[in-house]
Amino acid sequence: MTYQNYSLKQLQQIDAAHHLHPFTDHKELRETGSRIITHANGPFIYDSEGAEILDGMAGLWCVNIGYGRDELADAAYAQMKELPYYNSFFKCSTPTPVLLSKKLAEIAPKHVNQVFYGSSGSEANDTALRLVRHYWVLEGKPEKNRIISRKMAYHGSTVAGTSLGGMDGMHKQLNGAVPNIVHVMMPYAYELALPGESDHDFGLRAAKAVEDAILEAGADKVAAFIGEPVMGAGGVKIPPVSYWPEVQRICRKYDVLLMLDEVITGYGRTGEWFAAQTLGIEPDTITTAKALTSGYQPLSALLVGDRIASTLVEKGGEFNHGYTYSGHPVACAVALKNLEIIEREGLVDRVRSDTGPYFAKALQERIAGHDLVGEVRSIGLMGAIEIVKDKATKERFLPSGSAAVVVRDHAIANGLMLRATGDTMILSPPLIWTRDTIDMACERIGKALDLAQADLRKR
Ligand SMILES: Cc1ncc(COP(=O)(O)O)c(C=O)c1O
């Protein structure tokens, strides 16, 4: 029996009876029922009631080549027929992870040539955490095991991901994080810059917080610093240009490894294959997932720099870590086809030279002036809109976080899927968006803001 035999109400009832959704208030969901998305094509998703919605979030920051790509389905089908599964334990391999690793080494920064696979960004960050600690043990410095991260960082939802992340609500529920992980201030100028402080100076001050944490612990105790190039789930917080080069300088000065979490930014979002290339930095690990397969299959790839990889190889000894689905042949076949399409259609170049700059200009010219908008910002095809009550003072609506939800709901009702995080609207569309799609999105955002303004002013 297929889902078409069920009414929306029936599907919602079954969903409520048996399905616990991620990051969800289960009591509330049972009162409202889920929106059931049934199919999708190009930049659009469709719900069970036939509504066509422009997907401003590329699923969950992942469907970079858009929906409905038969080539990916064909690649999965062919691989499943030939070899649906074999593991990469016991000195075995299968062809697709081999070829994907070669491809990833070609597109990654020059000093990055090795890959460790998993099925999700969270798993890849677990791997990264274990790998950097293992590295320092192999180097004869087991006490160098502390990781510095940032408040509001999102590194996934497993125990290690939550511990690395800096989300208070998640830490409270975890009730006991992986030890020796500390969190420093985030580089978020809109709220944290001092009056009169330039972006440049603020970036240096935020980087100095990393140095202070290293000095407080003692450099001989610090394994690594981890950060998202642009904090995504935390609200598309784009650091000042002074931030990352300074963080890298500090890490090098104290011999601290640099771990970059590119689960969102990897595979073209910032206008280069990786944000490391956009920012001109050389991290020791790069965590990637999501757009590696454009979300068509679950797959993550931790890209490992030569420094760590050569120690692993030279010192030897088993790294006691891995997953049943590390290097899954079907997921890797789909990733290979996905990267081929991104390359063939020039999507990364398009973001850098055309749609990225057009998107930035459109947000500035058509959205930034709205009364509800405190700031817009973007990098490549990743953007944020700050919702405020008062543009001049940056005062927010109360309760905190409630206003962006009003904007989001109007956006969805007007045919644009947007996400609200705190008081920030975030956008991360498929890289296939054209200037016309950006125009369509801006028109719908404008409409949602007008309608939300009318609602919010009544409060
Ligand atoms: C930066 C970052 N790291 C890690 C993750 C976790 O990835 P996953 O949900 O695939 O475990 C996410 C998910 O959004 C993310 O944005």
Coordinates of C-alpha atoms and ligand atoms in Angstrom, one line a residue:
M1 CA 0.0 0.0 0.0
T2 CA 1.4 3.4 -0.9
Y3 CA 1.0 6.7 1.0
Q4 CA -1.5 7.9 -1.7
N5 CA -4.1 5.5 -0.1
Y6 CA -4.0 7.6 3.0
S7 CA -5.6 11.0 3.7
L8 CA -3.5 13.8 5.2
K9 CA -5.3 13.4 8.4
Q10 CA -4.6 9.6 8.5
L11 CA -0.9 10.2 7.8
Q12 CA -0.7 12.8 10.5
Q13 CA -2.4 10.5 13.0
I14 CA 0.0 7.7 12.3
D15 CA 2.9 10.1 12.4
A16 CA 1.7 11.3 15.8
A17 CA 1.2 7.8 17.1
H18 CA 4.6 6.3 16.1
H19 CA 7.1 8.9 14.9
L20 CA 9.3 10.9 17.3
H21 CA 10.7 13.8 15.2
P22 CA 14.1 15.4 15.7
F23 CA 14.4 18.7 17.7
T24 CA 10.6 18.7 18.3
D25 CA 8.2 19.5 21.1
H26 CA 6.3 16.3 20.8
K27 CA 3.3 17.6 22.7
E28 CA 3.0 20.6 20.4
L29 CA 3.4 18.5 17.3
R30 CA 0.6 16.3 18.3
E31 CA -1.6 19.3 18.6
T32 CA -0.8 20.8 15.2
G33 CA 0.1 17.7 13.0
S34 CA 3.0 17.6 10.6
R35 CA 3.2 19.1 7.1
I36 CA 3.7 16.1 4.9
I37 CA 6.1 16.8 2.0
T38 CA 5.4 14.2 -0.7
H39 CA 7.5 15.1 -3.7
A40 CA 9.9 17.7 -5.1
N41 CA 11.4 18.9 -8.3
G42 CA 14.2 21.4 -9.1
P43 CA 14.0 24.2 -6.5
F44 CA 10.5 23.3 -5.3
I45 CA 9.0 21.0 -2.7
Y46 CA 5.3 20.0 -2.7
D47 CA 3.1 19.0 0.2
S48 CA 0.3 16.5 0.4
E49 CA -2.2 19.2 -0.3
G50 CA -0.5 20.2 -3.5
A51 CA 1.1 23.4 -2.2
E52 CA 4.2 24.3 -4.2
I53 CA 6.9 25.8 -1.9
L54 CA 10.3 27.3 -3.0
D55 CA 12.8 25.6 -0.8
G56 CA 15.0 28.4 0.7
M57 CA 16.8 25.9 2.9
A58 CA 17.9 23.2 0.4
G59 CA 16.2 20.7 2.6
L60 CA 18.4 21.1 5.7
W61 CA 21.3 22.9 4.0
C62 CA 22.0 19.9 1.8
V63 CA 20.2 19.6 -1.5
N64 CA 22.7 21.7 -3.4
I65 CA 21.9 20.3 -6.9
G66 CA 18.1 20.6 -6.3
Y67 CA 15.5 17.8 -6.4
G68 CA 14.5 15.3 -9.0
R69 CA 17.9 14.4 -10.4
D70 CA 17.4 11.0 -12.2
E71 CA 21.2 10.6 -12.6
L72 CA 21.6 10.2 -8.8
A73 CA 18.7 7.7 -8.6
D74 CA 20.3 5.8 -11.5
A75 CA 23.7 5.8 -9.8
A76 CA 22.2 4.4 -6.6
Y77 CA 20.2 1.7 -8.6
A78 CA 23.2 0.5 -10.6
Q79 CA 25.4 0.3 -7.4
M80 CA 22.7 -1.5 -5.5
K81 CA 22.4 -4.1 -8.2
E82 CA 26.1 -4.6 -8.5
L83 CA 27.1 -4.4 -4.8
P84 CA 24.6 -2.9 -2.3
Y85 CA 27.0 -3.2 0.6
Y86 CA 30.3 -4.4 1.7
N87 CA 32.3 -3.0 4.6
S88 CA 35.7 -1.3 4.6
F89 CA 36.9 -3.1 7.8
F90 CA 39.3 -6.1 7.7
K91 CA 41.5 -4.6 4.9
C92 CA 38.6 -4.6 2.4
S93 CA 37.5 -1.8 0.2
T94 CA 34.9 -1.3 -2.5
P95 CA 35.5 0.8 -5.7
T96 CA 33.2 3.8 -5.1
P97 CA 34.8 5.0 -1.8
V98 CA 38.2 4.5 -3.4
L99 CA 37.3 6.8 -6.3
L100 CA 35.4 9.3 -4.2
S101 CA 38.4 9.7 -1.9
K102 CA 40.6 10.5 -4.9
K103 CA 38.0 13.0 -6.1
L104 CA 37.8 14.6 -2.7
A105 CA 41.6 14.9 -2.4
E106 CA 41.5 16.7 -5.8
I107 CA 39.0 19.3 -4.8
A108 CA 40.1 19.8 -1.1
P109 CA 42.9 22.2 -0.1
K110 CA 46.3 20.9 -1.3
H111 CA 47.4 19.7 2.1
V112 CA 44.3 17.5 2.6
N113 CA 44.5 14.1 1.0
Q114 CA 42.8 11.5 3.2
V115 CA 39.2 10.8 4.0
F116 CA 37.3 9.0 6.8
Y117 CA 33.7 8.2 6.1
G118 CA 30.5 8.1 8.2
S119 CA 26.8 8.6 7.6
S120 CA 26.2 12.0 9.2
G121 CA 27.9 15.3 10.2
S122 CA 27.5 14.3 13.8
E123 CA 29.4 11.0 13.3
A124 CA 32.1 12.8 11.3
N125 CA 32.6 15.2 14.3
D126 CA 32.8 12.2 16.6
T127 CA 35.5 10.9 14.3
A128 CA 37.3 14.2 14.3
L129 CA 37.3 14.5 18.1
R130 CA 38.6 11.0 18.5
L131 CA 41.2 11.5 15.7
V132 CA 42.8 14.7 17.1
R133 CA 43.0 13.2 20.6
H134 CA 44.5 10.0 19.1
Y135 CA 47.0 12.1 17.1
W136 CA 48.4 13.8 20.2
V137 CA 48.7 10.4 21.9
L138 CA 50.7 9.1 19.0
E139 CA 52.8 12.2 19.2
G140 CA 53.6 11.4 22.8
K141 CA 51.5 14.2 24.3
P142 CA 48.4 12.5 25.7
E143 CA 47.7 15.4 28.0
K144 CA 47.1 17.6 25.0
N145 CA 43.5 16.7 24.8
R146 CA 41.4 19.8 25.5
I147 CA 39.2 21.2 22.6
I148 CA 38.2 24.8 22.3
S149 CA 34.9 25.5 20.7
R150 CA 32.4 28.4 20.7
K151 CA 29.2 29.3 22.3
M152 CA 26.2 28.8 20.0
A153 CA 28.3 26.4 17.8
Y154 CA 26.4 23.5 16.3
H155 CA 28.4 20.4 15.7
G156 CA 25.7 17.8 15.7
S157 CA 23.5 15.9 18.1
T158 CA 25.4 12.8 19.2
V159 CA 27.0 13.0 22.6
A160 CA 30.3 14.2 21.1
G161 CA 28.5 16.6 18.7
T162 CA 26.5 18.1 21.5
S163 CA 29.6 18.4 23.7
L164 CA 31.5 20.1 21.0
G165 CA 28.6 22.4 20.2
G166 CA 27.8 25.4 22.3
M167 CA 24.0 25.3 22.5
D168 CA 22.8 25.8 26.1
G169 CA 19.5 23.9 25.7
M170 CA 21.3 20.8 24.3
H171 CA 23.9 20.9 27.0
K172 CA 21.3 21.1 29.7
Q173 CA 19.5 18.0 28.4
L174 CA 22.8 16.1 27.9
N175 CA 23.5 16.6 31.6
G176 CA 27.1 15.6 31.4
A177 CA 29.2 16.4 28.4
V178 CA 32.4 14.8 27.1
P179 CA 35.1 16.3 29.4
N180 CA 37.7 18.8 28.4
I181 CA 35.8 20.9 25.9
V182 CA 35.5 24.6 26.6
H183 CA 33.5 27.3 24.7
V184 CA 34.6 30.8 24.0
M185 CA 32.7 33.8 22.5
M186 CA 31.3 33.7 19.0
P187 CA 32.4 36.2 16.3
Y188 CA 29.0 37.8 16.0
A189 CA 29.5 41.5 15.5
Y190 CA 25.8 42.5 15.2
E191 CA 25.2 41.8 18.9
L192 CA 28.7 41.5 20.5
A193 CA 30.7 44.4 19.0
L194 CA 31.3 47.3 21.4
P195 CA 30.0 50.7 20.5
G196 CA 32.4 52.2 18.0
E197 CA 34.4 49.0 17.6
S198 CA 35.2 48.3 13.9
D199 CA 34.4 44.9 12.4
H200 CA 38.1 44.4 12.0
D201 CA 38.9 45.0 15.6
F202 CA 35.9 43.0 16.8
G203 CA 37.2 40.0 14.7
L204 CA 40.6 40.3 16.4
R205 CA 39.0 40.5 19.8
A206 CA 36.9 37.4 19.1
A207 CA 40.0 35.5 18.0
K208 CA 41.8 36.7 21.1
A209 CA 39.2 34.8 23.1
V210 CA 40.7 31.6 21.6
E211 CA 44.2 32.6 22.6
D212 CA 43.0 33.4 26.1
A213 CA 41.4 30.0 26.4
I214 CA 44.7 28.4 25.3
L215 CA 46.7 30.4 27.8
E216 CA 44.3 29.6 30.6
A217 CA 44.6 25.9 30.0
G218 CA 48.3 25.9 29.0
A219 CA 49.2 25.3 25.4
D220 CA 50.5 21.8 26.3
K221 CA 47.0 20.9 27.3
V222 CA 45.1 22.0 24.2
A223 CA 44.6 19.6 21.3
A224 CA 42.5 21.7 18.9
F225 CA 40.2 24.5 18.1
I226 CA 36.9 23.6 16.3
G227 CA 34.7 26.1 14.5
E228 CA 32.2 26.4 11.7
P229 CA 33.5 28.8 9.1
V230 CA 30.1 30.5 9.3
M231 CA 28.0 29.5 12.2
G232 CA 25.0 28.0 10.5
A233 CA 22.3 26.6 12.9
G234 CA 23.4 29.3 15.3
G235 CA 22.1 31.9 12.8
V236 CA 24.4 32.3 9.8
K237 CA 26.8 34.3 11.8
I238 CA 29.5 35.5 9.4
P239 CA 32.7 36.4 11.1
P240 CA 34.6 39.6 10.2
V241 CA 37.4 38.9 7.6
S242 CA 40.0 39.5 10.3
Y243 CA 38.8 36.6 12.4
W244 CA 39.9 33.3 10.7
P245 CA 43.4 34.3 9.7
E246 CA 44.0 35.4 13.3
V247 CA 42.6 32.2 14.7
Q248 CA 44.9 30.2 12.4
R249 CA 47.9 32.3 13.4
I250 CA 47.1 31.7 17.1
C251 CA 46.6 28.0 16.6
R252 CA 49.9 27.8 14.8
K253 CA 51.7 29.8 17.5
Y254 CA 50.6 27.4 20.2
D255 CA 50.7 24.2 18.2
V256 CA 47.0 23.7 18.4
L257 CA 45.2 21.8 15.6
L258 CA 42.6 23.6 13.6
M259 CA 39.3 21.7 12.9
L260 CA 36.9 23.3 10.5
D261 CA 33.3 22.0 10.5
E262 CA 32.1 22.5 6.9
V263 CA 29.0 20.3 7.2
I264 CA 27.0 23.2 5.9
T265 CA 29.6 25.2 3.9
G266 CA 31.2 22.2 2.1
Y267 CA 30.6 21.6 -1.6
G268 CA 30.1 25.0 -3.0
R269 CA 27.9 27.0 -0.7
T270 CA 30.4 29.9 -0.2
G271 CA 31.5 30.0 -3.8
E272 CA 34.5 27.6 -3.5
W273 CA 34.4 23.9 -3.0
F274 CA 35.2 24.5 0.7
A275 CA 35.0 27.6 2.9
A276 CA 38.6 26.9 3.9
Q277 CA 39.4 28.0 0.3
T278 CA 37.1 31.1 0.5
L279 CA 38.8 32.1 3.8
G280 CA 42.3 31.1 2.7
I281 CA 43.0 29.0 5.8
E282 CA 44.6 25.5 6.1
P283 CA 42.7 23.4 8.7
D284 CA 44.0 20.0 9.9
T285 CA 40.5 18.5 9.6
I286 CA 37.5 19.4 7.6
T287 CA 34.2 17.9 8.6
T288 CA 31.8 17.5 5.6
A289 CA 28.4 15.7 5.0
K290 CA 25.1 17.0 3.7
A291 CA 25.8 18.4 0.2
L292 CA 28.4 15.7 -0.5
T293 CA 25.5 13.7 -1.8
S294 CA 23.1 16.7 -2.0
G295 CA 21.2 14.8 0.7
Y296 CA 20.2 12.0 -1.7
Q297 CA 22.0 9.5 0.5
P298 CA 23.3 9.8 4.1
L299 CA 27.1 10.2 3.9
S300 CA 29.8 12.2 5.7
A301 CA 33.5 12.6 4.9
L302 CA 36.0 13.8 7.4
L303 CA 38.8 15.3 5.3
V304 CA 42.1 14.8 7.1
G305 CA 45.2 17.0 6.5
D306 CA 48.7 15.6 5.8
R307 CA 50.0 16.4 9.3
I308 CA 47.5 14.1 11.1
A309 CA 47.5 11.5 8.3
S310 CA 51.2 11.1 8.1
T311 CA 51.5 10.6 11.9
L312 CA 48.8 7.9 11.7
V313 CA 50.7 6.2 8.9
E314 CA 54.2 6.6 10.3
K315 CA 53.4 5.6 13.9
G316 CA 51.0 2.9 13.0
G317 CA 48.8 1.0 15.5
E318 CA 45.1 0.5 15.1
F319 CA 42.8 3.5 15.4
N320 CA 39.9 1.8 17.2
H321 CA 37.1 3.6 15.4
G322 CA 34.7 3.2 12.5
Y323 CA 31.1 2.6 11.5
T324 CA 29.3 -0.3 9.7
Y325 CA 28.5 2.2 7.0
S326 CA 31.9 3.9 6.7
G327 CA 32.5 4.2 2.9
H328 CA 29.0 2.8 2.0
P329 CA 29.3 1.8 -1.7
V330 CA 25.8 3.2 -2.7
A331 CA 26.2 6.5 -0.8
C332 CA 29.7 6.9 -2.4
A333 CA 28.4 6.2 -5.9
V334 CA 25.7 8.9 -5.4
A335 CA 28.3 11.3 -4.1
L336 CA 30.5 10.8 -7.1
K337 CA 27.6 11.5 -9.4
N338 CA 26.6 14.6 -7.4
L339 CA 30.1 16.1 -7.5
E340 CA 30.2 15.4 -11.3
I341 CA 27.0 17.3 -11.7
I342 CA 28.1 20.2 -9.5
E343 CA 31.3 20.4 -11.7
R344 CA 29.5 19.9 -15.1
E345 CA 27.0 22.6 -14.3
G346 CA 29.6 25.0 -12.9
L347 CA 27.6 25.5 -9.8
V348 CA 30.5 26.5 -7.6
D349 CA 31.7 29.2 -10.0
R350 CA 28.2 30.4 -10.5
V351 CA 27.8 31.0 -6.7
R352 CA 31.1 32.8 -6.6
S353 CA 30.7 35.1 -9.6
D354 CA 27.0 35.4 -10.3
T355 CA 24.3 34.2 -7.9
G356 CA 26.2 34.8 -4.7
P357 CA 26.8 38.6 -5.4
Y358 CA 23.3 38.9 -6.8
F359 CA 21.8 37.3 -3.7
A360 CA 23.8 39.7 -1.5
K361 CA 22.7 42.8 -3.5
A362 CA 19.1 41.6 -3.5
L363 CA 19.0 41.2 0.2
Q364 CA 20.6 44.6 0.8
E365 CA 18.5 46.5 -1.7
R366 CA 15.1 44.8 -1.2
I367 CA 15.1 43.4 2.3
A368 CA 17.4 45.4 4.5
G369 CA 15.3 48.5 4.4
H370 CA 12.2 46.9 5.9
D371 CA 11.1 48.2 9.3
L372 CA 11.4 44.7 10.9
V373 CA 14.9 44.1 9.6
G374 CA 17.9 45.0 11.7
E375 CA 20.6 43.6 9.4
V376 CA 21.0 41.3 6.4
R377 CA 24.2 39.5 5.7
S378 CA 25.3 36.7 3.3
I379 CA 28.2 34.8 2.0
G380 CA 27.8 32.8 -1.2
L381 CA 24.3 31.4 -1.1
M382 CA 23.9 31.5 2.6
G383 CA 22.1 34.4 4.2
A384 CA 20.5 35.8 7.4
I385 CA 17.9 38.4 8.2
E386 CA 17.8 39.8 11.7
I387 CA 14.2 40.5 12.9
V388 CA 14.0 43.5 15.3
K389 CA 11.4 45.7 16.9
D390 CA 13.5 48.8 16.6
K391 CA 16.2 49.1 13.8
A392 CA 18.1 51.9 15.6
T393 CA 18.4 50.3 19.0
K394 CA 18.3 46.6 17.8
E395 CA 15.6 45.9 20.4
R396 CA 13.9 42.6 19.8
F397 CA 10.3 41.5 20.1
L398 CA 9.4 39.5 23.3
P399 CA 9.4 36.7 24.0
S400 CA 12.8 36.2 22.5
G401 CA 12.6 34.2 19.3
S402 CA 8.9 34.5 18.8
A403 CA 8.9 37.1 16.0
A404 CA 11.0 35.2 13.5
V405 CA 8.5 32.3 13.8
V406 CA 5.8 34.7 12.7
V407 CA 7.8 35.7 9.6
R408 CA 8.6 32.1 8.9
D409 CA 5.0 31.0 9.0
H410 CA 4.0 33.8 6.6
A411 CA 6.8 32.9 4.3
I412 CA 5.8 29.3 4.1
A413 CA 2.1 30.2 3.6
N414 CA 3.3 32.4 0.7
G415 CA 5.3 29.7 -0.9
L416 CA 8.8 30.0 0.5
M417 CA 10.4 27.6 3.0
L418 CA 12.6 29.6 5.4
R419 CA 14.0 28.7 8.8
A420 CA 13.8 30.7 12.0
T421 CA 16.5 30.4 14.6
G422 CA 16.2 32.7 17.6
D423 CA 15.3 36.0 16.1
T424 CA 17.1 35.3 12.8
M425 CA 15.6 34.1 9.5
I426 CA 18.1 32.0 7.7
L427 CA 18.4 31.0 4.0
S428 CA 20.5 28.4 2.4
P429 CA 19.0 27.6 -1.0
P430 CA 20.0 25.0 -3.6
L431 CA 22.9 26.2 -5.7
I432 CA 20.8 25.8 -8.8
W433 CA 18.9 29.0 -7.8
T434 CA 19.2 31.6 -10.6
R435 CA 18.7 35.4 -10.5
D436 CA 15.0 34.8 -11.2
T437 CA 14.7 32.4 -8.3
I438 CA 16.4 34.9 -6.0
D439 CA 13.9 37.6 -7.3
M440 CA 11.0 35.3 -6.5
A441 CA 12.4 34.5 -3.0
C442 CA 12.9 38.3 -2.2
E443 CA 9.3 39.1 -3.3
R444 CA 8.0 36.3 -1.0
I445 CA 10.2 37.4 1.9
G446 CA 9.0 41.0 1.5
K447 CA 5.4 39.9 1.6
A448 CA 6.0 37.7 4.7
L449 CA 7.7 40.6 6.4
D450 CA 4.8 42.9 5.7
L451 CA 2.3 40.4 7.0
A452 CA 4.4 39.7 10.0
Q453 CA 4.7 43.4 10.8
A454 CA 1.0 43.8 10.8
D455 CA 0.7 40.8 13.3
L456 CA 3.6 41.9 15.5
R457 CA 2.5 45.5 15.8
K458 CA -0.8 44.3 17.2
R459 CA 1.0 42.8 20.2
Ligands
LIG1 C1 28.0 22.6 11.2 C2 27.3 21.3 11.4 N1 28.0 20.3 11.9 C3 27.4 19.1 12.2 C4 26.1 18.9 11.9 C5 25.4 17.6 12.2 O1 25.1 16.9 11.0 P1 24.1 15.7 11.0 O2 22.8 16.3 11.3 O3 24.2 15.1 9.6 O4 24.6 14.8 12.1 C6 25.3 20.0 11.3 C7 23.9 19.8 11.0 O5 23.2 20.7 10.7 C8 25.9 21.2 11.1 O6 25.3 22.3 10.7

